[in-house]
Coordinates of C-alpha atoms and ligand atoms in Angstrom, one line a residue:
X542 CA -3.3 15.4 -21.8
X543 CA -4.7 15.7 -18.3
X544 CA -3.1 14.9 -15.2
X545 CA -2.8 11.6 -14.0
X546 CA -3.1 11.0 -10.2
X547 CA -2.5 8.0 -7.8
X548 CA -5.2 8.0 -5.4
X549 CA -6.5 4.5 -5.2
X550 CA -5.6 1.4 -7.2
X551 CA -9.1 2.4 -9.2
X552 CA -7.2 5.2 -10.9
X553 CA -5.8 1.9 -12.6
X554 CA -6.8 -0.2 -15.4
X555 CA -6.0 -3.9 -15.4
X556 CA -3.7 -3.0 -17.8
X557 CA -2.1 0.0 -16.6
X558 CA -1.4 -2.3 -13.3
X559 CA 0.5 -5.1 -15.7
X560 CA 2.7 -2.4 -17.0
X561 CA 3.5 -0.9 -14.2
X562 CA 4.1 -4.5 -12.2
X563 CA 5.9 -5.5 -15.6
X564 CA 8.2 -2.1 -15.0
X565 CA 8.7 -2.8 -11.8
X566 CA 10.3 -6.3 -12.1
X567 CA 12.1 -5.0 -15.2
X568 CA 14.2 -2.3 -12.9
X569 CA 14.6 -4.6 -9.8
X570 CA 16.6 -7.1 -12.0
X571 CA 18.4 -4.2 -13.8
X572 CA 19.3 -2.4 -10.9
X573 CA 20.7 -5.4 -9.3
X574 CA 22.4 -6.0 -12.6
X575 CA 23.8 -2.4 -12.6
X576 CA 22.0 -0.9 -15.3
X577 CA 20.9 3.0 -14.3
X578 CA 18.4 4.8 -15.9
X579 CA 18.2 8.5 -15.9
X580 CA 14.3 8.5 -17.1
X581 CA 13.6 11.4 -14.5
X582 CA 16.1 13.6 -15.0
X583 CA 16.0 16.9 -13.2
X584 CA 12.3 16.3 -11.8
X585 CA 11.8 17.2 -8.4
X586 CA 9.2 14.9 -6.1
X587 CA 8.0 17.1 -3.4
X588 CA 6.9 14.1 -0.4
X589 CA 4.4 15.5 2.0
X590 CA 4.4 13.8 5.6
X591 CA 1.9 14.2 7.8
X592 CA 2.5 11.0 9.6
X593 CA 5.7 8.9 10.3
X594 CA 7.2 6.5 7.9
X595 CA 10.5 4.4 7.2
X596 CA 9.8 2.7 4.0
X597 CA 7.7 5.1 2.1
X598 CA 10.2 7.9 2.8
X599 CA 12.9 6.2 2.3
X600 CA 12.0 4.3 -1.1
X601 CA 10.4 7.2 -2.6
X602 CA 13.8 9.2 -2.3
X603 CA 15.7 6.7 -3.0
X604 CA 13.6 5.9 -6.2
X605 CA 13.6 9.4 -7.5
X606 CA 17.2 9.9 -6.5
X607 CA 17.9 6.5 -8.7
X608 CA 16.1 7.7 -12.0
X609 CA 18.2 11.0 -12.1
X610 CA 15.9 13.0 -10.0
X611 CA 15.7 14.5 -6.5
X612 CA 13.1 14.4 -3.4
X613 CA 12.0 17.2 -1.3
X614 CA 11.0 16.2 2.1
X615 CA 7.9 18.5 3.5
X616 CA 7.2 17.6 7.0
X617 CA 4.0 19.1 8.4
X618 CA 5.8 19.7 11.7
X619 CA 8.3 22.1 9.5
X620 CA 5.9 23.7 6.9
X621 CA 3.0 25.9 6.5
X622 CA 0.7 22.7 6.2
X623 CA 1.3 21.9 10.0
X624 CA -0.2 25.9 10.8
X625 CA -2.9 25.4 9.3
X626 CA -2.6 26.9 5.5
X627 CA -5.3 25.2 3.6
X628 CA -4.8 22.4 1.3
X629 CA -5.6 24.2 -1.9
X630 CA -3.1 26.9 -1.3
X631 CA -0.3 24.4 -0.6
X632 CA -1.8 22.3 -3.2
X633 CA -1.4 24.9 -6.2
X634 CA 2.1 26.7 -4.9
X635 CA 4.1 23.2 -4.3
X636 CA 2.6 21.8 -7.6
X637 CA 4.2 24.8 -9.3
X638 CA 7.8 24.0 -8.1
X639 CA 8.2 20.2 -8.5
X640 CA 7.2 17.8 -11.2
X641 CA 5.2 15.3 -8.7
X642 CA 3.9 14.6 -5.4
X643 CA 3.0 12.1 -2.8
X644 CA 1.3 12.9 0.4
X645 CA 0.9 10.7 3.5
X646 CA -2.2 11.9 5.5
X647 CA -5.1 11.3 7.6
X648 CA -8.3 12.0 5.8
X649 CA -8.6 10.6 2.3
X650 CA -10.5 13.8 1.4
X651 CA -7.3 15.5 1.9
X652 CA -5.0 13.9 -0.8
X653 CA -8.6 14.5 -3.2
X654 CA -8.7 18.2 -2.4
X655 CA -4.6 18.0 -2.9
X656 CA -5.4 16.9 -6.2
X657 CA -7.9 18.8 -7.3
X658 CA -5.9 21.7 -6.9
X659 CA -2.1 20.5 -7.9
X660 CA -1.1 21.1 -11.6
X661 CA 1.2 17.8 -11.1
X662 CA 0.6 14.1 -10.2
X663 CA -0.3 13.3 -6.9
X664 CA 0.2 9.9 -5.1
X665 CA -1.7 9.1 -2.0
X666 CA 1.3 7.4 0.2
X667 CA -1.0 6.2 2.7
X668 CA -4.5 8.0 4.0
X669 CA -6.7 6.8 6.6
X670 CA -8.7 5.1 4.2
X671 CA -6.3 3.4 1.5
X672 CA -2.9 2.8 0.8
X673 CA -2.4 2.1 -2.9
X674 CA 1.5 2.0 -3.1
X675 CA 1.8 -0.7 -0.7
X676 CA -0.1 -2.3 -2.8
X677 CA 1.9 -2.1 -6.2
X678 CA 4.7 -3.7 -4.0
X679 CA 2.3 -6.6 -2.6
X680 CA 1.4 -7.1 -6.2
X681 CA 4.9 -7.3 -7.7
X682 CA 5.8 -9.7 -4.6
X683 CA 3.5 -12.0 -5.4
X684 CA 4.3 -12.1 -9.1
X685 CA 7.7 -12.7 -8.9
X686 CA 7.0 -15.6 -6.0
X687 CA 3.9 -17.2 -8.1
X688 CA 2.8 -15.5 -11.1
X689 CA -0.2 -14.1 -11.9
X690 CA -2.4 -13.4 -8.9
X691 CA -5.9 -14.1 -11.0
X692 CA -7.9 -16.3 -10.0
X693 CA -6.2 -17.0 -6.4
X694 CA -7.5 -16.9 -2.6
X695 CA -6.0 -14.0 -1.3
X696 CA -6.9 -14.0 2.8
X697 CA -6.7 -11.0 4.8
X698 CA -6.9 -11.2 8.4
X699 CA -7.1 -8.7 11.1
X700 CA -8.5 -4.8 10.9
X701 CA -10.5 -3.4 8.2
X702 CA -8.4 -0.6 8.0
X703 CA -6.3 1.6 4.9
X704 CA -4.5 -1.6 3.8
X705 CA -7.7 -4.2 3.6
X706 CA -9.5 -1.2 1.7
X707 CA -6.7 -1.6 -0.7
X708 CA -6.9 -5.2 -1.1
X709 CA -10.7 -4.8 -1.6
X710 CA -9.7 -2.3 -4.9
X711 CA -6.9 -5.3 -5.7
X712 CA -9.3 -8.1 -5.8
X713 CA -11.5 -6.2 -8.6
X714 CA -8.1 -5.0 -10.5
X715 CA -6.4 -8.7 -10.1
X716 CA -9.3 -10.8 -10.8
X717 CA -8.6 -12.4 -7.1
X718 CA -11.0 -13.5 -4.9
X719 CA -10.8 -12.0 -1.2
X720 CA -11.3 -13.4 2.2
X721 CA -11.4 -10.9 5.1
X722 CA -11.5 -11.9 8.5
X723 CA -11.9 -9.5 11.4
X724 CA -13.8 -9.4 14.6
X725 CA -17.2 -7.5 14.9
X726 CA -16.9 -3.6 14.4
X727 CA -13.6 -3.9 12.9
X728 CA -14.5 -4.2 9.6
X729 CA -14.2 -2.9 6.2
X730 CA -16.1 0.2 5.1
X731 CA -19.7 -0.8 4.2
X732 CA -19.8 0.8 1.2
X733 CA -16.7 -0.8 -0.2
X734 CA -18.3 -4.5 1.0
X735 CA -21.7 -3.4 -0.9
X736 CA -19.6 -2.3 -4.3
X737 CA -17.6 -5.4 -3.8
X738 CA -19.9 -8.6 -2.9
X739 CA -18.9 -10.3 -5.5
X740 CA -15.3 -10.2 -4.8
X741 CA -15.2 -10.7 -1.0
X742 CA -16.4 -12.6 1.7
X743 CA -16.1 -11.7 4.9
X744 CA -15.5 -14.1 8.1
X745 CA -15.4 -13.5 12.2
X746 CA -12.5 -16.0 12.4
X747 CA -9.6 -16.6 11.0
X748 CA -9.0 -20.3 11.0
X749 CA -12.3 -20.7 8.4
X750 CA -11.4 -17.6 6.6
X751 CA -7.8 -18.9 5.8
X752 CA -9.0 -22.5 4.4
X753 CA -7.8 -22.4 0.5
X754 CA -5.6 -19.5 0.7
X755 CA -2.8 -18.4 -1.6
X756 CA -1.9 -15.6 0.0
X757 CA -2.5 -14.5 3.5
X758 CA -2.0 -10.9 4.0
X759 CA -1.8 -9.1 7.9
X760 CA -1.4 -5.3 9.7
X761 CA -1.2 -3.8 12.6
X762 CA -4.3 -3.9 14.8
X763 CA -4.0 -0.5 15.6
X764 CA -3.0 1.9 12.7
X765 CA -1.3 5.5 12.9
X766 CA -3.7 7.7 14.4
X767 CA -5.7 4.8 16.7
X768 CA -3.1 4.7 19.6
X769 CA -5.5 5.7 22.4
X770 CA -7.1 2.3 21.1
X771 CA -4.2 0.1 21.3
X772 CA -5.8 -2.0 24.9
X773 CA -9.2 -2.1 23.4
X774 CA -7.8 -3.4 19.9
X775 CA -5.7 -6.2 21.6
X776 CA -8.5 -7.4 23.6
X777 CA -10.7 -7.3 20.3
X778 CA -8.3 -8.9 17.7
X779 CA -7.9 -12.0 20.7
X780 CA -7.5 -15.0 18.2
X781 CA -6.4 -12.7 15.0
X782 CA -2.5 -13.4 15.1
X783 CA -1.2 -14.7 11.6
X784 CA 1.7 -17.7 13.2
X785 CA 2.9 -20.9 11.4
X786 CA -0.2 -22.5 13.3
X787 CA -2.9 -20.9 11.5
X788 CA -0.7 -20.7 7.9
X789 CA -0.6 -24.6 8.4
X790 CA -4.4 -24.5 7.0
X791 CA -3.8 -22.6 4.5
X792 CA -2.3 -23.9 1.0
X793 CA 1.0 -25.5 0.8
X794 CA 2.9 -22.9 -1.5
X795 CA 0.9 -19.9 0.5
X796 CA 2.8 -16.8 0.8
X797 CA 2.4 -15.0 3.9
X798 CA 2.9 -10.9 3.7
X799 CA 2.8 -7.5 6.3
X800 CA 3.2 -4.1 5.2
X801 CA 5.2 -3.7 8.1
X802 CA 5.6 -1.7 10.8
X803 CA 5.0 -5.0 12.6
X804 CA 4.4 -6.0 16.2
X805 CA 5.4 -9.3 17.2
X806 CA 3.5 -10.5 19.9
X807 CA 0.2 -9.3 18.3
X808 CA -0.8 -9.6 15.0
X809 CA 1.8 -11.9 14.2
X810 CA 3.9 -14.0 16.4
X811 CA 7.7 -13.8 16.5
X812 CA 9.0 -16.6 13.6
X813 CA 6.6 -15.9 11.2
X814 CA 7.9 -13.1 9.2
X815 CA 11.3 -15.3 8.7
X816 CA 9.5 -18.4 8.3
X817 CA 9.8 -20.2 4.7
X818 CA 6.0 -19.0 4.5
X819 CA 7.3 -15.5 4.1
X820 CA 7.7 -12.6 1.9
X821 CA 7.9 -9.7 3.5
X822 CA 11.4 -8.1 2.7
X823 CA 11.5 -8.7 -0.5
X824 CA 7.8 -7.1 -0.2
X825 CA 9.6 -3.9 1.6
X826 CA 12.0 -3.8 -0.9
X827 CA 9.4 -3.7 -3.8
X828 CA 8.3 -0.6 -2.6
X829 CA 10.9 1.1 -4.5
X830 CA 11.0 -0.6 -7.5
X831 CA 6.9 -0.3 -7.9
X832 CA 7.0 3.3 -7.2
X833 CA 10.1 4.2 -9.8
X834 CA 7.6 2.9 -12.0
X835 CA 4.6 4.1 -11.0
X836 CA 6.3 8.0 -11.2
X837 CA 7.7 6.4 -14.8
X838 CA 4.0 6.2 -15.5
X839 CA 2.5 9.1 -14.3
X840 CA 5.0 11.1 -15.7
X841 CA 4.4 9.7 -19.3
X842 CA 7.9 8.2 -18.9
X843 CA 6.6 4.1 -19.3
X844 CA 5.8 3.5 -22.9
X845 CA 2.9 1.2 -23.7
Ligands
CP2132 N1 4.5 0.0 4.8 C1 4.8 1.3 5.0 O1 4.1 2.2 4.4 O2 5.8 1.6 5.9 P1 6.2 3.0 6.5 O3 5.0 3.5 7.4 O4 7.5 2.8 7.2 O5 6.3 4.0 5.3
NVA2133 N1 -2.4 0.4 8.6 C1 -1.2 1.0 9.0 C2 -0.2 0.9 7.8 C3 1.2 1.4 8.1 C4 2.1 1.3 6.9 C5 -1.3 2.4 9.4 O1 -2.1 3.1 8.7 O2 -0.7 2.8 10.4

């Protein structure tokens, strides 16, 4: 059987998603229950950081660490990676020593060349482009709050950035419908809009972009790697910030979410992420139970 990697939520079927979702809420109520598993035994994840994280390191290590298994930590700062080895070379050496591995990068072509060369999975844990795992958790979050997210509004407002590129692959997957709002020359890669017309619509301002919504989803405005940009992006994002103001037009039972880091002040004000419109720490949280599963899966660990 070839390898299975994680590199975008297209390396999904609808299918696959439901099982892994299904997984997922399965091992959140069993771990809360007490129930451990040992479905990883011995299997080593080797996590490759290129850039900073709380939850992704921390759930990832924790996950493995729960299903009998332990996680390597590689920073680039502390490895060969960091001095310039090339990718491939890493690639094929680390993939000989641990069972799986997730990278969190710049360049999307990065984790793709990681791929190509590593005899193991490989999970993109965030590139400049897409950040799949997020959206497992964002997907799991909403379950559990609603049910099924076919057929719903789902209303993202703020940069086109890694995380909306997600949600663009999450609309086709789900069978959602997607609202994107951002100003001019913030958004989403053209090629992704062009694959995806009939999926999305995009708006210039929030307040019409957030009429019928389910689900309202924001991010930073200016993501790892775009710091010199901070002043502009404030200036630009003027009239972006999720608050209980602009949820107020959106459905009643809307669910508001952030991938966190977040910055209060700027894309969202300071009540909304403990407002009754929010999800977002049990959406943190779900960031470990998704990914168990999702190395359950890629493993060959989550029967059908
Ligand atoms: N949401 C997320 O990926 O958080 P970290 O950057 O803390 O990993
Ligand atoms: N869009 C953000 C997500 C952080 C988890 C970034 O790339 O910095």
């Amino acid at each position: 059987m070839s390898t299975r990697h994680f590199l975008t939520l297209r390396d999904l079927s609808p299918s696959e998603l439901t099982r892994i979702i299904e997984r997922a809420i399965t091992l959140k109520q069993e771990r809360s229950a007490g129930v451990l598993h040992k479905s990883l035994e011995s299997k080593v994840l080797g996590m490759i950081f290129e850039k900073s994280s709380t939850r992704t390191r921390v759930s990832f290590e924790a996950g493995i660490a729960h299903l009998g298994g332990s996680g390597l930590f590689l920073s680039s700062n502390d490895t060969q990676l960091g001095r310039g080895e090339p990718i491939e070379d890493s690639a094929r050496v680390i993939s000989s020593m641990v069972d799986i591995i997730m990278i969190r990068t710049f360049g999307h072509d990065i984790v793709e060349k990681f791929a190509q060369y590593s005899s193991v999975p490989v999970i993109n844990a965030l590139t400049d482009e897409y950040h799949p795992c997020q959206l497992l958790a964002d997907i799991q979050t909403y379950t559990e709050h609603r049910g099924s997210p076919k057929g719903k509004t789902v209303v993202w407002i703020g940069d086109g950035n890694n995380m909306c590129h997600s949600y663009i692959n999450a609309a086709r997957l789900c069978d959602f419908h997607l609202h994107i709002a951002c100003p001019k020359g913030y958004e989403p890669d053209q090629q992704l809009i062009d694959e995806n017309q009939d999926r999305i619509t995009l708006f210039n301002n929030a307040k019409d972009a957030i009429a019928g919504a389910d689900w309202v989803v924001t991010d930073t405005w200016a993501s790892m790697g775009k710091e010199d940009e901070k002043q502009a992006r404030i200036d630009a994002f003027n009239g972006f910030q999720v608050n209980e103001d602009l949820m107020q037009l959106a459905n009643d039972d809307a669910v508001f979410m952030h991938c966190l880091p977040a910055y209060r002040g700027m894309e969202i004000n300071e009540t909304i992420m403990d407002s009754p419109y929010s999800v977002v720490w049990d959406e943190a949280e779900n960031r470990l139970h998704a990914q168990k599963a999702l190395m359950e899966f890629l493993l060959g660990q989550l029967s059908e």
